[in-house]
Every structure is written in C-alpha cells, then in structure tokens.
PDB file of C-alpha atoms in Angstrom:
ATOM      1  CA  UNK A 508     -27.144 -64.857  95.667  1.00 61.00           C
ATOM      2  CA  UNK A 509     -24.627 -67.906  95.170  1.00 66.00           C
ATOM      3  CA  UNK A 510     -22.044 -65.664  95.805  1.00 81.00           C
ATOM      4  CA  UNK A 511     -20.717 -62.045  96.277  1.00 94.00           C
ATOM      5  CA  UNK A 512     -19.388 -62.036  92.953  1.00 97.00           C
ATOM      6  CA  UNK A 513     -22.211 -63.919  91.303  1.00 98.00           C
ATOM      7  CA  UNK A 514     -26.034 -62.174  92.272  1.00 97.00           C
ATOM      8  CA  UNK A 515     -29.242 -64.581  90.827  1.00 97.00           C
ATOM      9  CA  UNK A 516     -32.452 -63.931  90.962  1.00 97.00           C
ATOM     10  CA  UNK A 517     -35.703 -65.760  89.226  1.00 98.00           C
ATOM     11  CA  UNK A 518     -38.719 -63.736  88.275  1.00 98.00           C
ATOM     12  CA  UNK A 519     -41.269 -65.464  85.502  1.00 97.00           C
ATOM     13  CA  UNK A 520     -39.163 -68.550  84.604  1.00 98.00           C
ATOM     14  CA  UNK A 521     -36.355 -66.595  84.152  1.00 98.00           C
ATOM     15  CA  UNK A 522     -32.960 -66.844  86.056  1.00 98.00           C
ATOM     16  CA  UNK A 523     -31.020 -63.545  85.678  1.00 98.00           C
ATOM     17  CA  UNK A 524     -27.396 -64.298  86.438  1.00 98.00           C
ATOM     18  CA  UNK A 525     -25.122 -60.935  87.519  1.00 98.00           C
ATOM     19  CA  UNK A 526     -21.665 -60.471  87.482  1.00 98.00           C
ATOM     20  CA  UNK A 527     -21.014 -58.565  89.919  1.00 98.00           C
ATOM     21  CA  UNK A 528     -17.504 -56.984  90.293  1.00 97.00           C
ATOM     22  CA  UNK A 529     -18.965 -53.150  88.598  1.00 97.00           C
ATOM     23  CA  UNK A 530     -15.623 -51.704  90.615  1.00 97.00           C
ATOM     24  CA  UNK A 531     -13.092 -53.852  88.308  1.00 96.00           C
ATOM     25  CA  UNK A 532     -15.569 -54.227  85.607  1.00 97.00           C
ATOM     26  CA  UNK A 533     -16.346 -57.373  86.678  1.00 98.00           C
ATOM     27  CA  UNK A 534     -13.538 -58.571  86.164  1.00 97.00           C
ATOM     28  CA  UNK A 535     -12.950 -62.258  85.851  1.00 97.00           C
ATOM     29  CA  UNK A 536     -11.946 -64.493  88.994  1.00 96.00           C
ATOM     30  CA  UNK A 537     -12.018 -68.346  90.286  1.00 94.00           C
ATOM     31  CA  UNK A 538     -14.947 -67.039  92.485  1.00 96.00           C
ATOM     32  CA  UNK A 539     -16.811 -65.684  89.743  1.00 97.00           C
ATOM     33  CA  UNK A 540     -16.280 -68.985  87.551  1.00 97.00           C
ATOM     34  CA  UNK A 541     -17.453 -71.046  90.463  1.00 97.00           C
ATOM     35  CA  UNK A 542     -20.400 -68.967  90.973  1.00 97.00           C
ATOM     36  CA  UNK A 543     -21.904 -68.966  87.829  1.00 98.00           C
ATOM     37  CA  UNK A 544     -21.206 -72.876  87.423  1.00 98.00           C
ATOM     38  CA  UNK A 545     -23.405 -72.966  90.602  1.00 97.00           C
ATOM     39  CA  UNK A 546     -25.940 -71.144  89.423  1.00 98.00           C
ATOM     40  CA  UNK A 547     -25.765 -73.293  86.003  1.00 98.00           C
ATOM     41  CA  UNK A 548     -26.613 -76.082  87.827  1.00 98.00           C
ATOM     42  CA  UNK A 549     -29.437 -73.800  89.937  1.00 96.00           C
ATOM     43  CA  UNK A 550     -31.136 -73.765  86.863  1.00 98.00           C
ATOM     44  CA  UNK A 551     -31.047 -77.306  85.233  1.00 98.00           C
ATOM     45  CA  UNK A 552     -32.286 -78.408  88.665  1.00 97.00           C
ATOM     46  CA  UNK A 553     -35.101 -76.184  89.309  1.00 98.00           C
ATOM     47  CA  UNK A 554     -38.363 -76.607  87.051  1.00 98.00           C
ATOM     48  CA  UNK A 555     -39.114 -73.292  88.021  1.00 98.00           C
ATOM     49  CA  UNK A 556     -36.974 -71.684  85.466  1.00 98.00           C
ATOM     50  CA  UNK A 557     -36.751 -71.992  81.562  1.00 98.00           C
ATOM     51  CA  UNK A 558     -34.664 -69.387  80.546  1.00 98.00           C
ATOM     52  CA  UNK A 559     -31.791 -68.184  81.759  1.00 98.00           C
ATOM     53  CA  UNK A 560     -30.273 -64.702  81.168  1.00 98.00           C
ATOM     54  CA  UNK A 561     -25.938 -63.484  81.862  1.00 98.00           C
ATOM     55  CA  UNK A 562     -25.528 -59.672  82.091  1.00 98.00           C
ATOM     56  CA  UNK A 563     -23.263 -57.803  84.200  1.00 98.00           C
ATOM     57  CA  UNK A 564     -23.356 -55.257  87.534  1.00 98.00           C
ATOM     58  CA  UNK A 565     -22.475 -51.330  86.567  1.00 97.00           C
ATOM     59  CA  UNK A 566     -20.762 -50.293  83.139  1.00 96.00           C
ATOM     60  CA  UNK A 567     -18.707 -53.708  82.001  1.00 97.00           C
ATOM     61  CA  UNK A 568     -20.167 -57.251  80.981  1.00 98.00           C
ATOM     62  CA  UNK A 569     -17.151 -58.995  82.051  1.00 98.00           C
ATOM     63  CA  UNK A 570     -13.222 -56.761  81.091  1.00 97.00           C
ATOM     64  CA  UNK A 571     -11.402 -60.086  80.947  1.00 96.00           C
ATOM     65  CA  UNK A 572      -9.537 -62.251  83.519  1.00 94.00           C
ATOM     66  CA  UNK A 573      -8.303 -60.070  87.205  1.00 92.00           C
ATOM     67  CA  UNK A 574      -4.973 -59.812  86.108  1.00 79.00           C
ATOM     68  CA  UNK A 575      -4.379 -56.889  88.666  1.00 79.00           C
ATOM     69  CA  UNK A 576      -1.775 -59.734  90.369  1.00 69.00           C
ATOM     70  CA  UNK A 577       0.471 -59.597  87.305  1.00 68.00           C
ATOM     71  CA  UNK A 578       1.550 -62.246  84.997  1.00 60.00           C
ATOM     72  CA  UNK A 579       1.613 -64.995  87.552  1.00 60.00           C
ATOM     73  CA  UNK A 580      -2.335 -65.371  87.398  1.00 61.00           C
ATOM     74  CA  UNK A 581      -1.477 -67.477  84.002  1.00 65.00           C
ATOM     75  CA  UNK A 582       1.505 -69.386  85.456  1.00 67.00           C
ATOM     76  CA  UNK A 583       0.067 -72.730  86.163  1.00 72.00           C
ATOM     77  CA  UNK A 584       3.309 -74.484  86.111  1.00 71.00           C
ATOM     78  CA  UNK A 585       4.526 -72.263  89.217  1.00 70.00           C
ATOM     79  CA  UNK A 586       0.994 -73.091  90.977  1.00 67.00           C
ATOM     80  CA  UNK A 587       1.416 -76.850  90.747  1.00 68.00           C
ATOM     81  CA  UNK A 588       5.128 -76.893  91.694  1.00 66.00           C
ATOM     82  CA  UNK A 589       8.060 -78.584  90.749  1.00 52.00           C
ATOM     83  CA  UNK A 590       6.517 -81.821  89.339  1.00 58.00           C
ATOM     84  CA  UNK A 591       5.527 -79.700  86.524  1.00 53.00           C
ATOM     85  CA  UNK A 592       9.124 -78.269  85.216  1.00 56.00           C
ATOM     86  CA  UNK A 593       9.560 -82.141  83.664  1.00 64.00           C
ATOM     87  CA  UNK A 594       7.461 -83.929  81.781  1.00 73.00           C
ATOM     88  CA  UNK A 595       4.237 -82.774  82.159  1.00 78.00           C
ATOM     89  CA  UNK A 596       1.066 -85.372  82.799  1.00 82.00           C
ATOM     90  CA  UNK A 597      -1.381 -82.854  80.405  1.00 83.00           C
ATOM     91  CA  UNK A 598      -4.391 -85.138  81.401  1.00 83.00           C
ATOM     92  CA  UNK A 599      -4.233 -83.248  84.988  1.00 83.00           C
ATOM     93  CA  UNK A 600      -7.627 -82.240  85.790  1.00 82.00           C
ATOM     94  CA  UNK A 601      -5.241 -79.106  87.725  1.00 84.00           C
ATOM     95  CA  UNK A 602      -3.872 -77.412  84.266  1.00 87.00           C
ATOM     96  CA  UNK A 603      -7.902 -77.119  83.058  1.00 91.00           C
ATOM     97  CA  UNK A 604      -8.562 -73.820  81.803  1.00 94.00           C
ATOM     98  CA  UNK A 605     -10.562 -72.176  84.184  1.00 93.00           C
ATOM     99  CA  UNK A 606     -12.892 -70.238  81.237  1.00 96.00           C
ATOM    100  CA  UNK A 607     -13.266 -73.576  79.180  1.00 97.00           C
ATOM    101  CA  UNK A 608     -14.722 -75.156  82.387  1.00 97.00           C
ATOM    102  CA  UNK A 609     -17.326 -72.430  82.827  1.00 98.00           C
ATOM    103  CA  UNK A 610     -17.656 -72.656  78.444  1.00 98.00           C
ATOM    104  CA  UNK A 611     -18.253 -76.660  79.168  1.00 98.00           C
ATOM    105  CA  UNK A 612     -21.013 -75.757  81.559  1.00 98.00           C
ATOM    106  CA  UNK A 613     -23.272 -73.578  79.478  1.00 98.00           C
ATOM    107  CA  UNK A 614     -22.999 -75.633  76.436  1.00 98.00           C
ATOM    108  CA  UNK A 615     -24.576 -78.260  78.785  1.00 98.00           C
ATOM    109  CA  UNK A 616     -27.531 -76.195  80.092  1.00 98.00           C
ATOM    110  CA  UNK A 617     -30.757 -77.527  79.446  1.00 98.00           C
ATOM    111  CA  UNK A 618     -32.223 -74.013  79.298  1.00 98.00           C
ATOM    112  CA  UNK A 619     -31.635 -71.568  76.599  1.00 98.00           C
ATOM    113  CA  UNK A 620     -29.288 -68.868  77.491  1.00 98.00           C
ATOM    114  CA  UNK A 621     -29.247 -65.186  76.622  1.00 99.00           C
ATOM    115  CA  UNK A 622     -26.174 -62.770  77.008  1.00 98.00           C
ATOM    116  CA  UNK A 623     -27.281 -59.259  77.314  1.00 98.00           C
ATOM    117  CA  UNK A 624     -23.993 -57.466  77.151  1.00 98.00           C
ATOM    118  CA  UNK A 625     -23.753 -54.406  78.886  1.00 98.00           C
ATOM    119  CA  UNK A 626     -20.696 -52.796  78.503  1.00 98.00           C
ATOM    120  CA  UNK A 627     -16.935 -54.096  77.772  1.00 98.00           C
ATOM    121  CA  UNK A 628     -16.729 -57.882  77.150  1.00 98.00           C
ATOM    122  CA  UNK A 629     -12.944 -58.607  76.426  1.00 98.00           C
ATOM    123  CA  UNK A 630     -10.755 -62.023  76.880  1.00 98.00           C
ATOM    124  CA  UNK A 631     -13.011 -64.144  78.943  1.00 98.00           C
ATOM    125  CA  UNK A 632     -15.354 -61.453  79.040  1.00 98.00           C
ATOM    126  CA  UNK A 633     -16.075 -62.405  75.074  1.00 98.00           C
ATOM    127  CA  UNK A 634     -15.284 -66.137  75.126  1.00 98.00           C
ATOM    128  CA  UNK A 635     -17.846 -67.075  77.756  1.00 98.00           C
ATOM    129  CA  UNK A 636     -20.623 -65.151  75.520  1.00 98.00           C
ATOM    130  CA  UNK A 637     -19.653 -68.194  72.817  1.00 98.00           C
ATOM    131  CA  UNK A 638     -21.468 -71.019  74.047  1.00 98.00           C
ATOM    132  CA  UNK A 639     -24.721 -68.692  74.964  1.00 98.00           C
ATOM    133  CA  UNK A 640     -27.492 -69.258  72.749  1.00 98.00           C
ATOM    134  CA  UNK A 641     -28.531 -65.401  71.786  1.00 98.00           C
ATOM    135  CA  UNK A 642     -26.734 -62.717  72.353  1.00 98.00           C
ATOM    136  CA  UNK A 643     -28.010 -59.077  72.862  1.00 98.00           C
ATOM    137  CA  UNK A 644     -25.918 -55.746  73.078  1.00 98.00           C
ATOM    138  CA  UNK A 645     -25.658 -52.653  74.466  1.00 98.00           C
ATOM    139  CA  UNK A 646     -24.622 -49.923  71.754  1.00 98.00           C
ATOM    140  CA  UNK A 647     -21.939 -49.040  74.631  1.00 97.00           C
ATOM    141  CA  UNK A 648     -20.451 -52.675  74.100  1.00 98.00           C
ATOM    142  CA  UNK A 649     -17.044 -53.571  73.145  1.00 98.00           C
ATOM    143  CA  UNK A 650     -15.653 -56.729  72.273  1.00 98.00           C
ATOM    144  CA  UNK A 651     -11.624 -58.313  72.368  1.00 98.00           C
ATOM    145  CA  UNK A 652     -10.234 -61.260  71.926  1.00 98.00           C
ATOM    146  CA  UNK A 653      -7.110 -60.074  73.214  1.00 97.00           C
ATOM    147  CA  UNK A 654      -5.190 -63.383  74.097  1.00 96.00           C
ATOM    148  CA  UNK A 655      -2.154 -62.833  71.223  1.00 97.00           C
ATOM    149  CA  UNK A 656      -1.404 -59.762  72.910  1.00 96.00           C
ATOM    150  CA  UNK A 657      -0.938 -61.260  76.224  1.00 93.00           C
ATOM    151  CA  UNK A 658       1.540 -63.848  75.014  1.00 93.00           C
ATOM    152  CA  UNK A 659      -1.259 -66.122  75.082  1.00 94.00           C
ATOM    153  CA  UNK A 660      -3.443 -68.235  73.099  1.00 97.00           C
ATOM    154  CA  UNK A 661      -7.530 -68.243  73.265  1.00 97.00           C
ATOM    155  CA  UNK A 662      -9.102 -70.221  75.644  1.00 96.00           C
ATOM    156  CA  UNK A 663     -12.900 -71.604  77.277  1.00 97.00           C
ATOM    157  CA  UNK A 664     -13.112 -73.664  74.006  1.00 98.00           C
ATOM    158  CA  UNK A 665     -13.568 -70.078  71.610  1.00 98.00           C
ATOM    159  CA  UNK A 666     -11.210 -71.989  69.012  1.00 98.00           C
ATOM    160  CA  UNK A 667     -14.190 -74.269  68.771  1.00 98.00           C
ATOM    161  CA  UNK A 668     -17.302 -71.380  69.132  1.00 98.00           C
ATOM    162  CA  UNK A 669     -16.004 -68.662  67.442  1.00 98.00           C
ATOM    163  CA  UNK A 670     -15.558 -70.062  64.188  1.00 98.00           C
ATOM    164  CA  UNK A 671     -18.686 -71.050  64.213  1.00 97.00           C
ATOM    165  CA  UNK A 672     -19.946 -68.384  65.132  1.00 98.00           C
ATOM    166  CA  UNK A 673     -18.762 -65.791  62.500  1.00 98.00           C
ATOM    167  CA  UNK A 674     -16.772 -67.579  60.446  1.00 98.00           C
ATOM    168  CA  UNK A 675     -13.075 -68.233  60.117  1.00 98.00           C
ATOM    169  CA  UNK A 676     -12.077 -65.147  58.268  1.00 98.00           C
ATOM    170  CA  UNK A 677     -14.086 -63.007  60.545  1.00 98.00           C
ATOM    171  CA  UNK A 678     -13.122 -65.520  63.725  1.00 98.00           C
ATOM    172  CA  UNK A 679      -9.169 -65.133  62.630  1.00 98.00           C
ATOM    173  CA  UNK A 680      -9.035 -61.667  62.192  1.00 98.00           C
ATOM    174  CA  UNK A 681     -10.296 -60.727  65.309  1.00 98.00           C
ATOM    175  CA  UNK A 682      -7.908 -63.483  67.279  1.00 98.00           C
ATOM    176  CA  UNK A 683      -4.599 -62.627  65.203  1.00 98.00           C
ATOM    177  CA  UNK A 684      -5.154 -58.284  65.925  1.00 98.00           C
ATOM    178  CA  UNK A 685      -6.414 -59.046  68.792  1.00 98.00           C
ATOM    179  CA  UNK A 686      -8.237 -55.835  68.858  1.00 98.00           C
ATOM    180  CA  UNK A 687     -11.245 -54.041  70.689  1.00 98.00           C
ATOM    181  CA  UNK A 688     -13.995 -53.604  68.340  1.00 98.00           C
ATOM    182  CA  UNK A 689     -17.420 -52.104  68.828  1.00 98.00           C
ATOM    183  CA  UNK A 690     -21.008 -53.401  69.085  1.00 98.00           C
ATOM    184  CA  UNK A 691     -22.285 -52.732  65.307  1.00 98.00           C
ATOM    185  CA  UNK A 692     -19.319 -54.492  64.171  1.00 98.00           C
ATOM    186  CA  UNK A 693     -20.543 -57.727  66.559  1.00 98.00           C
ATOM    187  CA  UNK A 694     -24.165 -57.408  65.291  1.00 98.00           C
ATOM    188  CA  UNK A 695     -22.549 -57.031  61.508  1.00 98.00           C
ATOM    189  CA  UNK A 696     -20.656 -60.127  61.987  1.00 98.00           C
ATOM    190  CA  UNK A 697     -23.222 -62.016  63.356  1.00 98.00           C
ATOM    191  CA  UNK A 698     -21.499 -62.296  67.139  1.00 98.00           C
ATOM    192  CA  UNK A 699     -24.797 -60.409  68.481  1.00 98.00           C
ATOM    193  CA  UNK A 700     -28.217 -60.552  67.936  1.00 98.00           C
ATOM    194  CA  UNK A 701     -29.232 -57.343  68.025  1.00 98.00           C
ATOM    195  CA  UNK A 702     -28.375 -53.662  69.563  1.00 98.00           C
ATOM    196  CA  UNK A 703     -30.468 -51.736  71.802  1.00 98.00           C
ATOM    197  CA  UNK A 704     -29.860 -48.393  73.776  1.00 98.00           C
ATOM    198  CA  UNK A 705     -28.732 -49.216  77.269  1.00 98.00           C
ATOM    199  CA  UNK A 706     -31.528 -48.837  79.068  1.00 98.00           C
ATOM    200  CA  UNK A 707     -33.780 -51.082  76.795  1.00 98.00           C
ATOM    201  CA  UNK A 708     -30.921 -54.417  76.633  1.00 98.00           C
ATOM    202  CA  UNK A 709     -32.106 -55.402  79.635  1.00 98.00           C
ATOM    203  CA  UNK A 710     -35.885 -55.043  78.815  1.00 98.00           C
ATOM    204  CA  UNK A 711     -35.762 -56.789  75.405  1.00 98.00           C
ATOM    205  CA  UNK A 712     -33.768 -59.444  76.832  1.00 98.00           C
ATOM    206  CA  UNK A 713     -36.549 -60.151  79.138  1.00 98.00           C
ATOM    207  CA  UNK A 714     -39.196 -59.773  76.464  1.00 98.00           C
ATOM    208  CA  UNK A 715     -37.228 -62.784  74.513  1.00 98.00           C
ATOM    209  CA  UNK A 716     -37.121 -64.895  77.153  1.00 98.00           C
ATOM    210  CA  UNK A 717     -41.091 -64.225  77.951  1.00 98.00           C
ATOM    211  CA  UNK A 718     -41.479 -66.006  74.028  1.00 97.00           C
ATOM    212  CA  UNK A 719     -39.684 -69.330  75.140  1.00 97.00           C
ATOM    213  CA  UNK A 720     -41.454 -69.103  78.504  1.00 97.00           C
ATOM    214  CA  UNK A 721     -44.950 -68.506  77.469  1.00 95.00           C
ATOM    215  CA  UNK A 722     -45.533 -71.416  74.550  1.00 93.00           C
ATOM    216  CA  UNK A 723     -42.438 -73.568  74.846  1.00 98.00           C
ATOM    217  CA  UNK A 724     -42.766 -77.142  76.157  1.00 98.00           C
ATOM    218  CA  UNK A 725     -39.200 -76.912  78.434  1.00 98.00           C
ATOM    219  CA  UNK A 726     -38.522 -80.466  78.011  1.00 98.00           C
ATOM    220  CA  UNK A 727     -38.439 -79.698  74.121  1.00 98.00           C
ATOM    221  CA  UNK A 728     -36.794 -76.819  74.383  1.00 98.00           C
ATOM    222  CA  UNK A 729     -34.124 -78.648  76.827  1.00 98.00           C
ATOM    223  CA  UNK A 730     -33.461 -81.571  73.559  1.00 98.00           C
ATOM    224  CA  UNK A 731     -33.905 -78.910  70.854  1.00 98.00           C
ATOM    225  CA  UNK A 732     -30.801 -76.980  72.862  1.00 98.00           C
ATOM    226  CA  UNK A 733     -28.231 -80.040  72.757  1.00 98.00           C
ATOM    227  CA  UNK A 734     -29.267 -81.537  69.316  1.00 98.00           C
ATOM    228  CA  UNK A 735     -28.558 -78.063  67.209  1.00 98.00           C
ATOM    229  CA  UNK A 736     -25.094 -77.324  69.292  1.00 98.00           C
ATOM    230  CA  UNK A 737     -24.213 -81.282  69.250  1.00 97.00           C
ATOM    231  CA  UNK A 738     -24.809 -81.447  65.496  1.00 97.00           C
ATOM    232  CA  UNK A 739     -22.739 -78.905  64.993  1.00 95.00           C
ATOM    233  CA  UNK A 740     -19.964 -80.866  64.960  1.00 92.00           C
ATOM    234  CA  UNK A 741     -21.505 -84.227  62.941  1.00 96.00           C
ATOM    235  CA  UNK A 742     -19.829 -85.870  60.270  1.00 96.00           C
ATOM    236  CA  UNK A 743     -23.064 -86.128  58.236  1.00 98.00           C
ATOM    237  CA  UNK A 744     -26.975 -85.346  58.579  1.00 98.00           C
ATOM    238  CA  UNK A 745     -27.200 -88.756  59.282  1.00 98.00           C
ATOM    239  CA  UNK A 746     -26.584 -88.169  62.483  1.00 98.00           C
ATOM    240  CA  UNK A 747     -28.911 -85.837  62.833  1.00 98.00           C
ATOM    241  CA  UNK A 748     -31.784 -88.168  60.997  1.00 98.00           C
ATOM    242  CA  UNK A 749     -30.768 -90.626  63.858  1.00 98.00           C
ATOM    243  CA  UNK A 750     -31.814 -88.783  67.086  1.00 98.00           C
ATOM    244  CA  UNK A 751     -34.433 -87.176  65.590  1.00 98.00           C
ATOM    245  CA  UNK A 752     -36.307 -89.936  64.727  1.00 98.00           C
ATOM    246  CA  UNK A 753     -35.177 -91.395  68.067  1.00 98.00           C
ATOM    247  CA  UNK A 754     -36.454 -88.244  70.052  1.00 98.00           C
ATOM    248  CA  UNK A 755     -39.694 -88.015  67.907  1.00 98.00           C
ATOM    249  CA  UNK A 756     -40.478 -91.901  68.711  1.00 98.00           C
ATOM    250  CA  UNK A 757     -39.950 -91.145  72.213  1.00 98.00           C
ATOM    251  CA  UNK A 758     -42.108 -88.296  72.086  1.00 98.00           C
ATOM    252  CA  UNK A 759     -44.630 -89.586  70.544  1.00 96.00           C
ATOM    253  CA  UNK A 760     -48.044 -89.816  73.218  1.00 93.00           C
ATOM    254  CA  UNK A 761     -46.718 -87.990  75.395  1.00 97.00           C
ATOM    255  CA  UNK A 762     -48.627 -85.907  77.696  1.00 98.00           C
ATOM    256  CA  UNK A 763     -46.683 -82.668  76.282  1.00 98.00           C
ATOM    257  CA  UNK A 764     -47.647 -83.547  72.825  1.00 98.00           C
ATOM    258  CA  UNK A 765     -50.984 -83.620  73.672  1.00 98.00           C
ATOM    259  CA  UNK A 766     -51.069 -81.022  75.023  1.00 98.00           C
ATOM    260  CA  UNK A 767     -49.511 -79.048  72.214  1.00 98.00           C
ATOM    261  CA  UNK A 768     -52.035 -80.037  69.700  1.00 98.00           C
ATOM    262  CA  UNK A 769     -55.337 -80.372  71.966  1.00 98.00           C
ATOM    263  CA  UNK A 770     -54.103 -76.424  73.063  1.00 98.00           C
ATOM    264  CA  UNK A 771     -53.145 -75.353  69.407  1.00 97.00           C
ATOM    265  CA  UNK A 772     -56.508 -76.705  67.947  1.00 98.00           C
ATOM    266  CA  UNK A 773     -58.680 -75.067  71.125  1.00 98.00           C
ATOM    267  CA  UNK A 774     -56.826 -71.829  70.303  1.00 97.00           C
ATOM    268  CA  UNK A 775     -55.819 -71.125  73.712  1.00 97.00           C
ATOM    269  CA  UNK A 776     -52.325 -71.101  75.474  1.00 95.00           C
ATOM    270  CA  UNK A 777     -50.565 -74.430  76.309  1.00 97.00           C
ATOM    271  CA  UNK A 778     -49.973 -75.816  79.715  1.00 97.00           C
ATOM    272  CA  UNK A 779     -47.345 -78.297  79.372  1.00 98.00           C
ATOM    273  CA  UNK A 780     -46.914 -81.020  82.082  1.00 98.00           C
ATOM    274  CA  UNK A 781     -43.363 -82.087  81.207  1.00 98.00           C
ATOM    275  CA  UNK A 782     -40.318 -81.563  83.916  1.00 98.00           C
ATOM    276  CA  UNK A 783     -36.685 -81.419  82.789  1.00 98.00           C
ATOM    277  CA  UNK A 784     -35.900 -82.993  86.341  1.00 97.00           C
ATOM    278  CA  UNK A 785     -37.605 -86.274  85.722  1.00 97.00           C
ATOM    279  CA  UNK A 786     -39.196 -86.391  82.047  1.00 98.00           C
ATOM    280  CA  UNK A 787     -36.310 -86.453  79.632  1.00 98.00           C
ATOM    281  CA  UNK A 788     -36.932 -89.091  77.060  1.00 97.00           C
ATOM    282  CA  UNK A 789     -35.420 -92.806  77.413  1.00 97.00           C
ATOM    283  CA  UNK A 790     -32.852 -91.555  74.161  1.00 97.00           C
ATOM    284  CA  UNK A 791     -31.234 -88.931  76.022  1.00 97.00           C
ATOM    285  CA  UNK A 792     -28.491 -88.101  76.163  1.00 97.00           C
ATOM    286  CA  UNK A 793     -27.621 -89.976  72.871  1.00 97.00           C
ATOM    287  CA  UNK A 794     -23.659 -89.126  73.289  1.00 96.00           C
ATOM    288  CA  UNK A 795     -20.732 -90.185  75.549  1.00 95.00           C
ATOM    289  CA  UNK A 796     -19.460 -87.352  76.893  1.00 93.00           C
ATOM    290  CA  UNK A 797     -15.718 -86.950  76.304  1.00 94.00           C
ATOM    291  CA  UNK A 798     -12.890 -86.584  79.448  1.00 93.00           C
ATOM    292  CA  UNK A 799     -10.792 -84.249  79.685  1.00 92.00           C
ATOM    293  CA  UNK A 800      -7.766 -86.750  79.652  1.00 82.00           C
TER     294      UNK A 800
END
C-alpha cells in the first residue's frame, strides 16, 4: 500500500497499481497523484518487477479530478495568493499541473505500462491513460475529455499524447465536444487495445504482461520503452539511426546478449542477468531532460 488512495501489490514481476477511491469513482486527488508517483518510482527501483499494470477499485477507472469542493479546486491563483493577481512568474514550479506531473512520470518509467480500464475514465481519468504503453478496456468503459466544458483547457501533457495517439481529427473532435464516448469507439480509434468482458480485463491484462515477463531482457525492454516514445517527437530518423547504433555498440558482449542467443539456439527459455538498477548502458539516457521553467 503507498497509500489509502493508492493500493500496490507485486505478484510475478508485475506491479498492479489500484486506484482506490470505488465510493467517488476514484476520483482524482493530490493524494492519489502522489501515490501513484510513489509507486512509479517503486517500480523503476525494484528489479523485482518488469511490468507494471494501472486499473481502478469498484466500477470507475478514474471519473476525473474531486471537484466535489467546487470551482476553487482549479483556482491556483487564489491558492498562491496575492503575488499572483500581477504579473505572474509562469516558471513557478507551484502553478504545475498536477495531472501533467503524474503524465511526466509514466512517460519516464523504465517498465512497460498497461491500463486496464475498468469502468468510467473521464478528464484526468482519460489523460493519465495517454502516456501508458497498452491500453485494455472493459466493454463497461467510458471515455471524456471533458475540459472545454469546464471552462478549461486539457491538461497532464494530452495536447502532446492524444494526437498521437488517434490522430488530430479524431484527437480534436473528442477535445472540442468534449463528450463521453464508449469503449468500441476507443478500440475503433485506436485509444485501446482491445475489449474484454469485465471479468476477463483484468485476466488478459495479466496474461500480457506474463509475455514481457517471461522472454524479455528488462534492461532492453527499459531502452526499447524511451527510444520509441522519445522518437516520437524527432526531427528526422537520423536521430533514431544515432542511438541505435549507440545502444547496439553498447550492447554488444554483453552478458544479456549472450544469453539471448546461447538460450534461443539451445531452445530453452532465457535467463537474463541484466538489472535496470545498475546495468543501463554507458549511452543512456542520450537526452537532456527539459525544466519546467
């Protein structure tokens, strides 16, 4: 448990992270957002685990940001005072949105992550399913991005993800209605994986994760994971020639690779030595990683 909000639990290399608010639908708080950075950093740190799976406690995946307090839960400028009525210093680490901090976080796990998405995932709820690797759905799943109907604007970095996710015709659509749409409409687009009968998301979720546990060398798997989201963004495959030849030079003779062949040409399943915590190649990470400011 990291916290009341946030239940963990590893069983065979897999970290299961829980929302766990199934009274408000889980229902998105500070508490919840701290918690599941927490456990993000749980599972780059533990060797242990090489998948990590988000789902949610009771009916909902995550209904959006607690906005049970009113309006004021979005009025930053009231929260940091009076300084903030003038001209405003927008580098302050204290106007960060609190969903594109938790967005930040997964896009920097080393370990694949898979959203199983159990019921409603709206606002927040949706956004923070962005930066997850592979997402899986519940045919009771709904989906919002509800932000221009809250006199709002989309937030934890979706104007980034989405797009590139389904598209910007699909990705604009669904921002400018701002509507609630259903789970075969996700998988159509391309937001979800796949669609499964509630009581099975859970189990094929699992049985994805066993794949990537089972034959996947987790210090490959761990560079594989940042250069396809990194290169997302580059200017030319150039880039991506770069730091693969980089990687693959670093790579080469190393006890995982041979392991990998010695195990693929004796026909039997592979054993690989390699840590995350201490064997990460001399190369990475080949990026500066921008501030905020």
């Amino acid at each position: 448990m990291v916290s009341d909000e946030v239940l963990t639990a590893v069983e065979d290399g897999v970290l299961t992270i829980t929302l766990n608010r199934p009274d408000k639908l889980n229902a998105f708080t500070p508490t919840m957002r701290d918690g599941m950075i927490a456990a993000f950093d749980r599972a780059d740190a533990d060797d242990a685990v090489h998948v990590v799976i988000v789902t949610g406690a009771g009916r909902g995946f995550c209904a959006g940001a607690d906005i049970s307090a009113g309006a004021g839960r979005f009025d930053v400028k009231s929260r940091l005072g009076a300084d903030a009525a003038g001209e405003v210093d927008y580098g302050r680490e204290e106007i960060r949105d609190s969903g594109g901090r938790l967005a930040l976080r997964i896009f920097a796990s080393l370990k694949p992550v898979i959203g199983a998405v159990n019921g409603a995932a709206v606002g927040v709820g949706a956004t923070m399913l962005l930066p997850m690797d592979i997402r899986l759905a519940s045919t009771t799943a709904k989906f919002g991005f509800p932000f221009v109907r809250r006199g709002i604007v989309p937030e934890a970095c979706s104007s980034w993800f989405l797009p590139r996710a389904v598209g910007m015709q699909r990705a604009m659509e669904w921002v400018a209605s701002g509507r609630v749409f259903p789970a075969e409409e996700a998988l159509e687009a391309g937001l979800v994986r796949s669609v499964h009968a509630p009581d099975d998301l859970l189990p094929a979720a699992r049985a994805l994760a066993a794949t990537i546990v089972q034959g996947s060398a987790p210090v490959s798997v761990a560079l594989a994971r940042q250069m396809m989201w990194r290169m997302m963004g580059a200017a030319h495959p150039m880039e991506a020639h770069r730091v693969e030849s980089r990687l693959l030079f670093d790579l080469s003779g190393s006890p995982d690779l041979k392991e990998g062949v010695t195990s693929f040409l004796e026909k039997r399943a592979p054993d690989f030595p390699g840590r995350v915590s201490a064997d990460m190649p001399p190369s990475y990470p080949w990026w500066k990683e921008p501030g905020f400011r």
